[in-house]
Each structure stands twice: as structure tokens, then as C-alpha cells.
Coordinates of C-alpha atoms and ligand atoms in Angstrom, one line a residue:
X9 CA 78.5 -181.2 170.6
X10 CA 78.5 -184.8 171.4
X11 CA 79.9 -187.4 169.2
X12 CA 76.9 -189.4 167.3
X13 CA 77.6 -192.9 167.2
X14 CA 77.3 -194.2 163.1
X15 CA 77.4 -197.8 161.9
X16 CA 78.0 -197.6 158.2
X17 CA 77.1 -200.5 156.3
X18 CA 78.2 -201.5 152.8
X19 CA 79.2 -204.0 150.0
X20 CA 82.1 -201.4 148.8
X21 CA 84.2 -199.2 150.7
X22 CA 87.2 -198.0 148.8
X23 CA 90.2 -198.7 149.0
X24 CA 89.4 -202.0 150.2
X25 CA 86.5 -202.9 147.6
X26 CA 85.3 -201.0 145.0
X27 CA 83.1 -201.4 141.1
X28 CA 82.3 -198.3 141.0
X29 CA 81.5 -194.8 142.4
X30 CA 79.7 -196.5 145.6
X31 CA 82.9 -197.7 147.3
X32 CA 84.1 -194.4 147.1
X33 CA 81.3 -192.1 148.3
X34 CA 80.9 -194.8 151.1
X35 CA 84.9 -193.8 152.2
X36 CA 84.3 -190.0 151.5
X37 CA 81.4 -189.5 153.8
X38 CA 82.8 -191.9 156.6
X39 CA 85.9 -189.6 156.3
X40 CA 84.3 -186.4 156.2
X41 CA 81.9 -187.7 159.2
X42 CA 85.1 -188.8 161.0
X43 CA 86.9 -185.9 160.8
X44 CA 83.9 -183.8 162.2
X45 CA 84.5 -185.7 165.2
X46 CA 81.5 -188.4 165.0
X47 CA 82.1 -192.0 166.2
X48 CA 81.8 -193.7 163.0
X49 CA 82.6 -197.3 162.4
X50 CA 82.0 -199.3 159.0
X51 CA 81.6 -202.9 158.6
X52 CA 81.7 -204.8 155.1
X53 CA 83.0 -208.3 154.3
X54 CA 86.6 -209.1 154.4
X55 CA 86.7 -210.4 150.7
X56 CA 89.9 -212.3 149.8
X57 CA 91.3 -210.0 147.3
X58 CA 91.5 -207.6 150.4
X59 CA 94.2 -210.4 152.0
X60 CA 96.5 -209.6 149.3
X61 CA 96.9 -205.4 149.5
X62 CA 99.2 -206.0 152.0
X63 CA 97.4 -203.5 155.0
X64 CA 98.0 -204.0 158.1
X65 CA 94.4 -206.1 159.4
X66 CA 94.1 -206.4 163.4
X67 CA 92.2 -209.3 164.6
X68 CA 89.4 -208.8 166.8
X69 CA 89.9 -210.5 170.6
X70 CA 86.1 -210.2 171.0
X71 CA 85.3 -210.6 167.5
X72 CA 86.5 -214.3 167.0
X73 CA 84.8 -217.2 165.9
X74 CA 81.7 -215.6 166.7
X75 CA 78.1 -218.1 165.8
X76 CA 75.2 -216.5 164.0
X77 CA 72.4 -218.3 163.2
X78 CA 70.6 -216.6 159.7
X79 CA 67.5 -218.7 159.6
X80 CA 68.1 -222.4 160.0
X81 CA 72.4 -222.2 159.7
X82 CA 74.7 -220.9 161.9
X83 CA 77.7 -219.1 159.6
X84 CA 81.0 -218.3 161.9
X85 CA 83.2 -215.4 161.2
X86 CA 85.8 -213.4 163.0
X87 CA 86.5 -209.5 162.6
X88 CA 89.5 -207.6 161.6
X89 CA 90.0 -204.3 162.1
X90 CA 91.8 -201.5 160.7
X91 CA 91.9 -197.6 160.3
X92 CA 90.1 -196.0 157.2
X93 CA 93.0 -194.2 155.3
X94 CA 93.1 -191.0 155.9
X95 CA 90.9 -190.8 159.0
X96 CA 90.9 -191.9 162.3
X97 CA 87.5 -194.6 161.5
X98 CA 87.5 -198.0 162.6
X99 CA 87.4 -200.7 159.7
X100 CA 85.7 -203.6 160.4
X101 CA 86.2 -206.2 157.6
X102 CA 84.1 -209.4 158.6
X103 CA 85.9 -212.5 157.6
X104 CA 83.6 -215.3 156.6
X105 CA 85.5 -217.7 154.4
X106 CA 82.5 -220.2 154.1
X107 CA 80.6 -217.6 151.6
X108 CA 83.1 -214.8 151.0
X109 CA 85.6 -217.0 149.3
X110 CA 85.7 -215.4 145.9
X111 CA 87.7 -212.3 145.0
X112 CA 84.5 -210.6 142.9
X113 CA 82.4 -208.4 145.2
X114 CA 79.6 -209.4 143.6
X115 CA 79.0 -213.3 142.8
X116 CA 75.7 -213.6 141.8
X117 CA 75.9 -217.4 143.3
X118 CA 72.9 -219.2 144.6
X119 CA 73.9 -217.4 148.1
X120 CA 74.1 -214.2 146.8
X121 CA 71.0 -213.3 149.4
X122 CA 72.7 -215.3 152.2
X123 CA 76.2 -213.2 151.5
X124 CA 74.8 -210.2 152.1
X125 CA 72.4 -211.0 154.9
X126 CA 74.9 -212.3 156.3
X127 CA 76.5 -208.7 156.4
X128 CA 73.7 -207.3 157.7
X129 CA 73.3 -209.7 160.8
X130 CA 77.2 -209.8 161.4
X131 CA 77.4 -205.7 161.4
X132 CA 74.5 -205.7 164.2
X133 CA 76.0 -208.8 165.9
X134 CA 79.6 -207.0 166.1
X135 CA 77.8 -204.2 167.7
X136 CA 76.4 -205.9 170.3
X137 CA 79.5 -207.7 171.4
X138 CA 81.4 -204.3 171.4
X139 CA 78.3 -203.2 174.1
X140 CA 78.6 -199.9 171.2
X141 CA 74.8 -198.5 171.0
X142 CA 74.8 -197.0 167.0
X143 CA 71.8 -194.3 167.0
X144 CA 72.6 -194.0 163.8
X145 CA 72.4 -197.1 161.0
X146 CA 73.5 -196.1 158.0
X147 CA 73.1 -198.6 155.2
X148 CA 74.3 -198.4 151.3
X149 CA 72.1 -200.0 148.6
X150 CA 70.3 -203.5 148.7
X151 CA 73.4 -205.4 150.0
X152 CA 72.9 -203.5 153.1
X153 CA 69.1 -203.0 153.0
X154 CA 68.1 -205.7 155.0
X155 CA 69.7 -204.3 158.3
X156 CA 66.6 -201.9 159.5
X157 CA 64.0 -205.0 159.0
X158 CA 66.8 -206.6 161.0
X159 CA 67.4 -204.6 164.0
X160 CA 63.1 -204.4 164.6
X161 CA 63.2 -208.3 163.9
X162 CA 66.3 -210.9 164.5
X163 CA 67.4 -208.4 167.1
X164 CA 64.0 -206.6 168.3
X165 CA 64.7 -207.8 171.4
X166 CA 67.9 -206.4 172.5
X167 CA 67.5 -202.7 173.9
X168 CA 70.6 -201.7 172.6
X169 CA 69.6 -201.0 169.8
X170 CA 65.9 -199.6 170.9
X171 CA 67.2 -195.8 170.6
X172 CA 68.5 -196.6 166.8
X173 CA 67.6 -195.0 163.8
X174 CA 68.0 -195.7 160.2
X175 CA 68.9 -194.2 157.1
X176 CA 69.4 -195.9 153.7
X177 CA 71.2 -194.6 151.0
X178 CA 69.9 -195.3 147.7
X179 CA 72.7 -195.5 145.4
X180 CA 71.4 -197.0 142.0
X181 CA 67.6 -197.9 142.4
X182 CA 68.8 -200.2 139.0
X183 CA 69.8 -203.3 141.7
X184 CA 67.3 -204.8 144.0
X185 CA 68.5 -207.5 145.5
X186 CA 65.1 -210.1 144.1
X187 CA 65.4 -213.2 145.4
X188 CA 63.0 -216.2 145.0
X189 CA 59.9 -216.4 148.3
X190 CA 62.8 -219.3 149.7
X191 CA 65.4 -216.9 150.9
X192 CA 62.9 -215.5 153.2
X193 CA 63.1 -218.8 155.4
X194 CA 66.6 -219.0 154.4
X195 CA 67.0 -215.3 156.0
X196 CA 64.8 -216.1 158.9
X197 CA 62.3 -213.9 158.7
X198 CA 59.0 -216.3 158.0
X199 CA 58.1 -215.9 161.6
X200 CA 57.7 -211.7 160.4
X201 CA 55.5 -212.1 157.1
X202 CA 53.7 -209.3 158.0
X203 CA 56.5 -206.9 158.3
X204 CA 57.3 -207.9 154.8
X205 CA 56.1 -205.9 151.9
X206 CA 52.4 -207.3 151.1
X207 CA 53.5 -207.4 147.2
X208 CA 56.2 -209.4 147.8
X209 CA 54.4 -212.3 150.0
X210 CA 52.1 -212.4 147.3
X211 CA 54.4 -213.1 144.6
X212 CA 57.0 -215.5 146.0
X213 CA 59.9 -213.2 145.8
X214 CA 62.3 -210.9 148.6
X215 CA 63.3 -207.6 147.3
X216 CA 65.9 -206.8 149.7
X217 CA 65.8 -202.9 148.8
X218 CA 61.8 -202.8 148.4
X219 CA 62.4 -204.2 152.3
X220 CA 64.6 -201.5 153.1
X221 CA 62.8 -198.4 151.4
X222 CA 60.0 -199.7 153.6
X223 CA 61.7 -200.2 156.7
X224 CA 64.7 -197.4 157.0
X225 CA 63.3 -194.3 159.2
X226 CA 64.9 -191.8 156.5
X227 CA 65.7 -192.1 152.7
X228 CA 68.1 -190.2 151.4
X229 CA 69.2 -190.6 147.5
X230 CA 72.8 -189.3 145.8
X231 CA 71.1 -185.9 144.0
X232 CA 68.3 -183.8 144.2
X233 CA 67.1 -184.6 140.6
X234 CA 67.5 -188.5 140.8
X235 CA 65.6 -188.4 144.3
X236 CA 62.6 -186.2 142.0
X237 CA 63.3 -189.1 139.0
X238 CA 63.1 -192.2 141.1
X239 CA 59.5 -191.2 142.2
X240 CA 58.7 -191.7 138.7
X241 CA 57.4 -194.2 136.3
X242 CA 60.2 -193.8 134.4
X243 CA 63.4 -193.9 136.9
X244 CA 61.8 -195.7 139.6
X245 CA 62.3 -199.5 138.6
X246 CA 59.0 -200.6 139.6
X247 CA 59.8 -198.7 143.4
X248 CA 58.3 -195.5 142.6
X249 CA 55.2 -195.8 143.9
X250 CA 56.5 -196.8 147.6
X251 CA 59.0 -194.1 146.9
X252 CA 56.2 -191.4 146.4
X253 CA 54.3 -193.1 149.4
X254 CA 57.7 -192.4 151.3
X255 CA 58.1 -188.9 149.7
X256 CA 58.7 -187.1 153.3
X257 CA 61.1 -189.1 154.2
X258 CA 63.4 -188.8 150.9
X259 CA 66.0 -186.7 150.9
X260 CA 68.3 -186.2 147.4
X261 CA 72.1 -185.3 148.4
X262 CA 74.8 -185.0 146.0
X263 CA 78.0 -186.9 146.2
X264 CA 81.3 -185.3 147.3
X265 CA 84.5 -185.8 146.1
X266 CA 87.8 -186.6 147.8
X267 CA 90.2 -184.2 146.7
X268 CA 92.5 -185.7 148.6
X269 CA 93.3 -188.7 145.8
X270 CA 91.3 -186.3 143.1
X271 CA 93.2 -183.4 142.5
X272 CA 95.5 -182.4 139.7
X273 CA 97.5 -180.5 142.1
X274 CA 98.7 -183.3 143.9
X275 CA 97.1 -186.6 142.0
X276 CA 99.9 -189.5 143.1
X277 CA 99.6 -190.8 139.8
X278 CA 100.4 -188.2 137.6
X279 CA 103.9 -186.9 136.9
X280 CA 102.8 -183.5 135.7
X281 CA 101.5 -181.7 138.8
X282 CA 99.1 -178.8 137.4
X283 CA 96.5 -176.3 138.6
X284 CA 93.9 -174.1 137.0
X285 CA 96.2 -170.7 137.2
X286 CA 99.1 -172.8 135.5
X287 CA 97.7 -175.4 132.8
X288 CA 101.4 -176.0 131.4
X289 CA 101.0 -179.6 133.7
X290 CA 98.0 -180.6 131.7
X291 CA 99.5 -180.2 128.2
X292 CA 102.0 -182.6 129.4
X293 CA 99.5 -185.0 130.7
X294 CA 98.0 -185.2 127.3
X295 CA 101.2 -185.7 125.6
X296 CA 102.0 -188.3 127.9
X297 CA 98.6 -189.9 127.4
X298 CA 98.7 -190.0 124.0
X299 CA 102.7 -191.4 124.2
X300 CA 100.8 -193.9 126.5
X301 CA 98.5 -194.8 124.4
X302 CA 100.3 -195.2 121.4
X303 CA 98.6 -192.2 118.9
X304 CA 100.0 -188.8 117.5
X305 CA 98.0 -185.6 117.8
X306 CA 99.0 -181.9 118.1
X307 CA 97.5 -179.7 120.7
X308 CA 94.8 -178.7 118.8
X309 CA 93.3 -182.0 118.5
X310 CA 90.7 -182.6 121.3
X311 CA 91.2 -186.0 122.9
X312 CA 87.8 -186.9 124.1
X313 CA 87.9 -189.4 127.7
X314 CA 85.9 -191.8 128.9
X315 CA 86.4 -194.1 132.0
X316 CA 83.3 -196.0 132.7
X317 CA 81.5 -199.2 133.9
X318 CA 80.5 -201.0 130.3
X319 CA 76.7 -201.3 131.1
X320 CA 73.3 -200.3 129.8
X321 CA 73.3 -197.7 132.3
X322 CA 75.7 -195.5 131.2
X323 CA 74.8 -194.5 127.8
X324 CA 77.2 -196.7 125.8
X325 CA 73.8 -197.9 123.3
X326 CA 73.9 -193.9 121.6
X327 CA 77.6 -194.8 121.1
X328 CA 77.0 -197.5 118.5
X329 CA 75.9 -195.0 116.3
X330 CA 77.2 -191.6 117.1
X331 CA 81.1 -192.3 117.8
X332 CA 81.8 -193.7 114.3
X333 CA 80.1 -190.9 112.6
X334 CA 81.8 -188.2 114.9
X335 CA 85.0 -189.9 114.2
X336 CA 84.7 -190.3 110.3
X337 CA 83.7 -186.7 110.4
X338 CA 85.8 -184.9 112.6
X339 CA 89.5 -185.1 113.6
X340 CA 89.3 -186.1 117.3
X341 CA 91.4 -188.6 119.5
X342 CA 89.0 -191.0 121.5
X343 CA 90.5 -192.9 124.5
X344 CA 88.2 -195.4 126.2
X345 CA 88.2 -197.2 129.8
X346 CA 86.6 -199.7 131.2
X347 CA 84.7 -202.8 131.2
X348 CA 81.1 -205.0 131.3
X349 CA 78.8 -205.7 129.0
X350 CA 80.7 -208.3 126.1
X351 CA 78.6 -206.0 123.5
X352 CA 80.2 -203.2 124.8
X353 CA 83.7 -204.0 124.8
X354 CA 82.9 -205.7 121.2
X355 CA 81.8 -201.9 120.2
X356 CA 85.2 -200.3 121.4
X357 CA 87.4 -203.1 119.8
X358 CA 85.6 -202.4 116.7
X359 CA 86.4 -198.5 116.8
X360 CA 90.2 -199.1 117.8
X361 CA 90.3 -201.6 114.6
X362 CA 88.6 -198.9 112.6
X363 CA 90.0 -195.8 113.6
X364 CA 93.5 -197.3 114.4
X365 CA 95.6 -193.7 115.7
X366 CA 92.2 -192.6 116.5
X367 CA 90.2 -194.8 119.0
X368 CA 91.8 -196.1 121.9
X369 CA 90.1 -198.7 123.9
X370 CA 91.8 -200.3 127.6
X371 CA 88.6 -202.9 128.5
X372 CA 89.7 -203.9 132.4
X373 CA 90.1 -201.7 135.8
X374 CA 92.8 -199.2 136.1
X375 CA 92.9 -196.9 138.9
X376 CA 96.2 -195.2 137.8
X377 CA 95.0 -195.1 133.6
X378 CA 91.5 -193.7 135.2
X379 CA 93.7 -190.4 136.6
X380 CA 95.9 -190.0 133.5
X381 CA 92.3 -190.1 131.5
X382 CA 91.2 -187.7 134.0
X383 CA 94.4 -185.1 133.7
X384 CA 95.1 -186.2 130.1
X385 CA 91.9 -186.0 128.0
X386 CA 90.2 -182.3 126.9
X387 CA 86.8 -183.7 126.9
X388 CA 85.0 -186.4 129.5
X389 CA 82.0 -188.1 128.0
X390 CA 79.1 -189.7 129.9
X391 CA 76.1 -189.7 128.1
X392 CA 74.1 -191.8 131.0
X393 CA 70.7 -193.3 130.3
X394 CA 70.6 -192.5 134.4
X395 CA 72.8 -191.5 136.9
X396 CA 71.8 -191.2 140.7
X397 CA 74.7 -188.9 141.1
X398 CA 78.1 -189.7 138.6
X399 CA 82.0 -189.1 140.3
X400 CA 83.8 -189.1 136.8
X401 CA 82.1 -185.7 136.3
X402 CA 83.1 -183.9 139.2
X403 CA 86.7 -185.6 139.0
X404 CA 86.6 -184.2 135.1
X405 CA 85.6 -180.5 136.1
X406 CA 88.4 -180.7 138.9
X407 CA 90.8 -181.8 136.2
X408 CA 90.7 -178.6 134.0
X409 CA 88.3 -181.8 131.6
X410 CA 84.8 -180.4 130.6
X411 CA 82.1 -183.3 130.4
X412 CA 79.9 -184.1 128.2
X413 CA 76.8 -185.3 129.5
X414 CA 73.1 -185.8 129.3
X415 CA 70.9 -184.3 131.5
X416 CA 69.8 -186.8 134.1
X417 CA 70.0 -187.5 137.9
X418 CA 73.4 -186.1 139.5
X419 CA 74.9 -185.2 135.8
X420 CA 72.0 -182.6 135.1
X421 CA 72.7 -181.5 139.3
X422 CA 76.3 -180.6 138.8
X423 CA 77.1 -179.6 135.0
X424 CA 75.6 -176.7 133.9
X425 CA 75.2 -176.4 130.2
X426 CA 78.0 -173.8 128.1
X427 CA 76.8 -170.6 126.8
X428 CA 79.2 -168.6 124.7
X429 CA 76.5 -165.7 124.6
X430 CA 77.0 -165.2 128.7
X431 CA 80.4 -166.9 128.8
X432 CA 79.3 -169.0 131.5
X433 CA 78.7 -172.8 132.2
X434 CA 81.1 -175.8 132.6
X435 CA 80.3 -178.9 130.1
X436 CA 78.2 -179.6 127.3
X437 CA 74.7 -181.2 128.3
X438 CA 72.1 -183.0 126.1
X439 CA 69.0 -183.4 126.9
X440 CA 67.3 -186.7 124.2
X441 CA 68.3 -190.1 124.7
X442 CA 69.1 -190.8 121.0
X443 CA 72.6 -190.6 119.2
X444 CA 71.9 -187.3 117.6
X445 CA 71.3 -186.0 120.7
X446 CA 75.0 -187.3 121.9
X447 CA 76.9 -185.8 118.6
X448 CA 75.1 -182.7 118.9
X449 CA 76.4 -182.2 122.4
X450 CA 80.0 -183.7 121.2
X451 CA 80.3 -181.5 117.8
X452 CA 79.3 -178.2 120.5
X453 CA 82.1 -179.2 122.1
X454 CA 84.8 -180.2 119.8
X455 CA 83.6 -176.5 117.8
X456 CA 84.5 -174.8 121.3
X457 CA 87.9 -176.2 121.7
X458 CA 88.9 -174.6 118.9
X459 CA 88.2 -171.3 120.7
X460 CA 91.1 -171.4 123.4
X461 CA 89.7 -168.4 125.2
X462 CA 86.4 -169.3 125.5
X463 CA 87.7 -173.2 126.4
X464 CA 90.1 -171.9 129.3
X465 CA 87.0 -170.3 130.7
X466 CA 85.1 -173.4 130.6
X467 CA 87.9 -175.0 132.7
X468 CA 88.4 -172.2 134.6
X469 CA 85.1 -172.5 136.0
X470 CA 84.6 -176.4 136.8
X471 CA 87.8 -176.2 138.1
X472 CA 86.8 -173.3 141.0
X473 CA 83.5 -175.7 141.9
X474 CA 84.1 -177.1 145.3
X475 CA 82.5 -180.7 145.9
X476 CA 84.7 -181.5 148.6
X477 CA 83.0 -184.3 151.0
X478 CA 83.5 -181.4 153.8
X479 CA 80.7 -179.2 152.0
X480 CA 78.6 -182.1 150.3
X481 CA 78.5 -184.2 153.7
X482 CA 77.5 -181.5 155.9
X483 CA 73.4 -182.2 155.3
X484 CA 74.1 -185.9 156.2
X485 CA 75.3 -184.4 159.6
X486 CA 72.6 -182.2 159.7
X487 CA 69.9 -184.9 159.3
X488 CA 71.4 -187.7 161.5
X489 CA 71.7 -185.2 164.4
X490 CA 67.8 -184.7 163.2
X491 CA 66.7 -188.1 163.3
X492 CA 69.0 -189.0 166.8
X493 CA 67.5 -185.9 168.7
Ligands
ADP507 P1 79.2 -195.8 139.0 O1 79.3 -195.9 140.4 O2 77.8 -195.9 138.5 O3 80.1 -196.7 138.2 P2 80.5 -193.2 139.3 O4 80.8 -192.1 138.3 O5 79.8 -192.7 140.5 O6 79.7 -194.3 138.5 O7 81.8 -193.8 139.8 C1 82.7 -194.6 139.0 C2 84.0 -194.8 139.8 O8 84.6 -196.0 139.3 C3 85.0 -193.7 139.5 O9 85.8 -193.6 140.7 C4 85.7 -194.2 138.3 O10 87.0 -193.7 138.2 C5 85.8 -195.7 138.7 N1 85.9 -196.6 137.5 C6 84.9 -197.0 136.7 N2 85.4 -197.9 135.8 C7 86.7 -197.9 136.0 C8 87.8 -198.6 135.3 N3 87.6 -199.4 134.3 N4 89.1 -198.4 135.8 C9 89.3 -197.6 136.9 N5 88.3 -197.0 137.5 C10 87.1 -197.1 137.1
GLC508 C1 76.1 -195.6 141.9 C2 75.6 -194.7 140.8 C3 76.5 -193.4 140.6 C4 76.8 -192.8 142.0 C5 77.5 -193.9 142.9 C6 77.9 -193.3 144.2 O1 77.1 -196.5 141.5 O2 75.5 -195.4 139.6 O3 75.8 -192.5 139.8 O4 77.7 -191.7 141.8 O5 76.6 -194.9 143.1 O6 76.8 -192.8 144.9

């Protein structure tokens, strides 16, 4: 079959720039959609902190010092380019010092809006001086959603792009991009009012991802329950009713994983190699974890993981109340990732100070400490208020580490509750949002790790699941092949 040409555009694309899981399932797909032998080729901004991981980044002949005008201001940028590790896809890192001169992703400046349209126009513009007609346009989240309004409006008139089709990914409906009714001058789309969502004119305001919802030819969301969820009241951020308007067009996928950097059996970072027919590699991750981490525990005490971004999102409010009961109560060790919210990290100092040799609290990014969590820990908890699809999970299950989680989004998609009546099952799911609900699902746990049996099963289990990219990307394919037919 012929090649299908695919722009990918995103604010993260791992290993170059990454907060969370969206870096990485950007990479995974664009590998996976590589390797099947698709022209794909991924813009996102060069940000500085990219400068010093020492890759290799080819400037662009073509691409230099290129003008585009985004509303009333011409920005400048030039393009680097460089292979996707891993695969054989073209890079493009768009260097635009004049608004990407900070090393966070996300800077929340007064030209947050300009940053990222500025993306979007310098993605299209880089296609157009590479003569390279994309048929398909797919875009990640609101920092990308401006891009279909974009190609019908700013570039409308060039017929490169008449055959093109879009597709945005919804990622976290949580983030909308809302700016105030100036950035749509600022973004140069006042002369196109009345492309613009009617809601929005009204009130003053630019949702980038409300644009893109309404613009993109195809939806697609990161699992089948969060795609259900988002047409909802309740999950769908004030976008649900477009969302239900745009049912047809949704489609709910779940993330894949790249085995290639997640997989005990050959995980970079860990010194003990294991695999789920030979588990010896696993009790030496935890002792080296818990050497790590300074605490003492035989290997009957369940160390319970957690790697995580510190924010409402993910739970961490049941944890006020449930981890320091669970750890008065029960002998457990509890070792804790990550960062955010300042009440957050407050709440895991507070249990290290508490439960000194019991609570165990890193606040700050670690790629390397997320793996040894990963390898090290018995349990992995993620109690999500919502999840559009989760990685730690399917990382965990790969690791031999059964989560605990609640039942939402990708988390109820791809855990499937324990039952020690049919012996089947692969984590420990809850279904309330309330602390009880969390240490019930914990104290199930903790009370099957003292069955060794019945736990190796358990890890048996997740550990057989295959969420390789390879199988999870294949309905992308299907769909793009779909939509460019
Ligand atoms: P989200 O994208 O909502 O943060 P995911 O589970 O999809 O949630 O992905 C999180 C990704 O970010 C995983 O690869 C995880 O290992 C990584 N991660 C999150 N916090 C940290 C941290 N503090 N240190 C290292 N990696 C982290
Ligand atoms: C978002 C979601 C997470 C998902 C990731 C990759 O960050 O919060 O659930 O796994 O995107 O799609």
C-alpha cells in the first residue's frame, strides 16, 4: 500500500519534551506509524532545554529565517531537524527564540496563545516550503488545536493542502487553551468570526480546543471509556455538549506502550534484568529500592509505588485522609514520585516526617527513579479523579507491579478488577471517589500479597498483556487510511 503522508503536531514529544504521558504516546504512535512504512513527520517547538541534551540537530537550508505573519506580527524562526529515536521519522524542532526562550514547556505567559499558534502556523508553513502535501493532520491537545481552523483559514488558499484531513487527539479535555476575545485579532482570525464557535464570540474569549473539536474532520480520544465520559456532564469540562453533537466522529483508542524503554527485561535503568518466568530480578529491584531510598523491610512487606504528576487530577485529595490511616494501621512501605500542586508535596513531606522508615517522598522529575519505582515497588497506586487513558498502569502490569486504581477513563479500560474466587484479574479497582473507597481497594491488596500464590498470578497475568504501540496503533492506521481514501 502507499505511504500516507502524516504531519504530527504537538507541545510534547518525548525524549525531547515531556510533563507527562502526552510526550510519550505522541513518540509511540509516530514510531509505530513509522515503522509501518507511513511518511510521518512531527513538528514541535525547539525549546531551549532541548539545546542542552547534546543530539545531533540539523539545520534546515530551506527552513531558515523563514517570516510568518500571526495576525498583525511577523515572528521569524528557522527548523532543525533530526531522526525520532528509534525510527526512521523526521523531527522537526522549530526554533523561535523570541517566544520559546524558557526551558518550561508550558509558560503560562501573556503569549501563551501566541506560543502555540505560533506552532500551528509554523508546522503548516514548513510544509509548504518542503512542497510536502500531509493528507493527514494530526494534532495533540489544545496546543495543537488551532491547526485545522488554520489550514481552512490563514492557509485556505493554498491547494496543497485542499486534499488534507484532520484528526485531533484529545488527550486531557481538563486544558483548553481559554484565552481572553483579544488573542483572536492577535491570532488573525477576526476576518473568520463566523468560523469561530458562536459561544465563544459571544463571550469575549478563544478556546483553542472548543475551536479544534469543532473544526478537526475526526476526533479521536485516548480510551474507549473516557471518549463515553467526556460526552458527559460530568467528564466533559463544559465540552460535552459539542462532544455529543460530534458523537460520529469520536473515536476512543487506548494508549500503547513502548516496550522498547518499558520493559523489565531489558529496562536501561535497572541493574536487575527480570522477566515474568524468573522474578529473582525483581526481588533485587526492591531491595535495591528500598537501599535507595534509605528504609528496611523484609520481603513480605508490600512496598506500595507511586510516580505521578502532583495535581487535582490524579487522586492525590483521597490521599489526605486514607494514606495515614492505612499506614498507622498496616505495615506497608510507601515510596512517592513526583511533583505539582504545593499542597500536594506539603501532604507527602508530612507522611515522610510521620512515618519516617515508612513514607518515602522524591517531589521533582526522575526518569531513572520512575523505572526503579516501576521494577521496585509490589503495588502501583493511581486512584485518578479522571484519566483519559494513564501509562504508569500499563508500565506497572508490565513490571510484574499490580495497580491500584479507580475505575475511570483508560484505568477502568485496561485493569480488570482481582477475583480470588475465579483466580483471574490484574489490579485492585475502586469504584467511589472518597478515601474509603481508596483504602478499601489498598487493604484488598496489601491482604493478597500475603498470599504469594495467588499474588504471582496477579503478576503473571498483567505481565502477559500486550499494549505494545504495534497492536494499540493499528486503528489509528486504520482510520487515517479511512479519512484519506
Ligand atoms: P499524565 O500524562 O496525565 O501525567 P500518564 O500516566 O499518561 O499520566 O503519563 C505519565 C508519564 O509521566 C509517565 O511516563 C510517567 O513515568 C511520567 N512521570 C510523571 N511524573 C514523573 C516524575 N515525577 N518523574 C518521572 N517521570 C514522571
Ligand atoms: C494525558 C492524560 C493521560 C494520558 C496521556 C497520554 O496526559 O492525563 O491519562 O495517558 O495524556 O495520552
Amino acid at each position: 500500500m502507499r505511504p500516507l503522508a502524516i504531519c504530527e503536531v504537538a507541545a510534547e514529544v518525548a525524549p525531547f519534551a515531556k510533563t507527562g504521558g502526552l510526550g510519550d504516546a505522541v513518540a509511540g504512535l509516530s514510531r509505530m506509524l513509522g515503522a509501518a512504512g507511513q511518511d510521518v513527520r512531527l513538528f514541535l517547538p525547539l525549546y531551549p532545554a532541548i539545546w542542552r541534551q547534546e543530539r545531533e540537530l540539523v539545520p534546515v537550508e530551506f527552513l531558515r529565517d523563514v517570516p510568518v505573519w500571526l495576525g498583525r506580527r511577523e515572528v521569524r524562526f528557522s527548523a532543525f531537524t533530526t531522526k525520532l529515536p528509534a525510527s526512521e521519522v523526521d523531527v522537526y524542532l522549530l526554533h523561535c527564540p523570541s517566544l520559546f526562550h524558557q526551558d518550561a514547556i508550558y509558560a503560562s505567559g501573556w503569549d501563551e496563545h501566541y506560543r502555540f499558534g505560533f506552532l500551528s502556523v509554523a508546522a503548516l508553513t514548513c510544509c509548504q516550503r518542503m512542497g510536502w502535501a500531509p493528507e493527514i493532520l494530526h494534532v495533540h491537545d489544545w496546543h495543537a488545536a488551532l491547526t485545522p481552523l488554520f489550514a481552512r483559514t490563514l492557509f485556505g488558499w493554498d491547494r496543497l493542502f485542499a486534499a488534507t484531513r484532520s484528526v485531533l487527539t484529545l488527550h486531557n479535555l481538563g486544558h483548553h487553551g481559554l484565552f481572553g476575545g483579544h488573542t483572536i485579532g492577535e491570532l488573525g482570525l477576526d476576518g473568520h468570526l463566523a468560523l469561530l464557535p458562536p459561544e465563544d464570540v459571544a463571550a469575549d474569549r478563544l478556546s483553542f480546543l472548543r475551536n479544534g473539536i469543532l473544526h478537526a474532520d475526526l476526533l479521536t480520544t485516548v480510551s474507549e471509556t473516557y471518549a463515553r465520559e467526556i460526552q458527559t456532564p460530568d467528564g466533559g469540562f463544559g465540552l460535552d455538549d459539542l462532544l455529543r453533537a460530534r458523537a460520529a466522529s469520536l473515536v476512543g483508542i487506548v494508549n500503547g506502550v513502548d516496550y522498547g524503554d518499558w520493559d523489565p527485561r531489558h529496562d536501561p535503568h535497572l541493574p536487575h534484568p527480570y522477566d515474568a518466568a524468573d522474578l529473582a530480578g525483581k526481588r533485587r529491584m526492591k531491595r535495591a529500592l528500598l537501599e535507595r531510598v534509605g528504609m528496611e523491610a523484609g520481603e513480605e512487606t508490600p512496598v506500595v509505588g507511586m510516580v505521578s504528576r502532583l495535581v487535582e487530577q490524579k487522586g492525590i485529595d483521597l490521599c489526605f485522609e486514607a494514606l495515614p490511616e492505612l499506614l498507622a494501621r498496616r505495615d506497608f512501605r510507601l515510596v512517592v514520585l513526583g511533583s505539582g500542586e504545593e499542597r500536594y508535596e506539603a501532604l507527602f513531606h508530612r507522611l515522610q516526617a510521620t512515618f519516617p522508615g515508612k513514607a518515602w517522598f522524591y517531589r521533582g522529575y526522575h526518569e531513572p527513579l520512575a523505572h526503579w519505582i516501576e521494577a521496585g515497588a509490589d503495588l502501583f497506586l493511581m486512584p485518578s479523579r479522571y484519566e483519559p487513558c494513564g501509562l504508569n498502569q500499563l508500565y506497572s502490569l508490565r513490571y510484574g507491579t499490580p495497580p491500584v486504581v479507580r475505575r475511570t477513563g483508560g484505568l477502568a479500560d485496561t485493569v480488570e478488577p482481582y477475583s480470588w474466587e475465579r483466580g483471574t484479574g490484574t489490579g485492585f479497582v475502586f469504584s467511589d471517589y472518597t478515601p474509603a473507597g481508596l483504602v478499601w481497594a489498598l487493604d484488598h491488596a496489601l491482604t493478597t500479597f500475603a498470599h504469594p500464590e495467588a499474588w504471582r498470578g496477579l503478576q503473571r497475568r498483567g505481565m502477559a498483556l500486550d499494549f505494545s504501540w504495534e497492536r494499540q496503533g493499528r486503528p489509528y492506521l486504520e482510520l487515517f487510511r479511512g479519512l484519506a481514501a
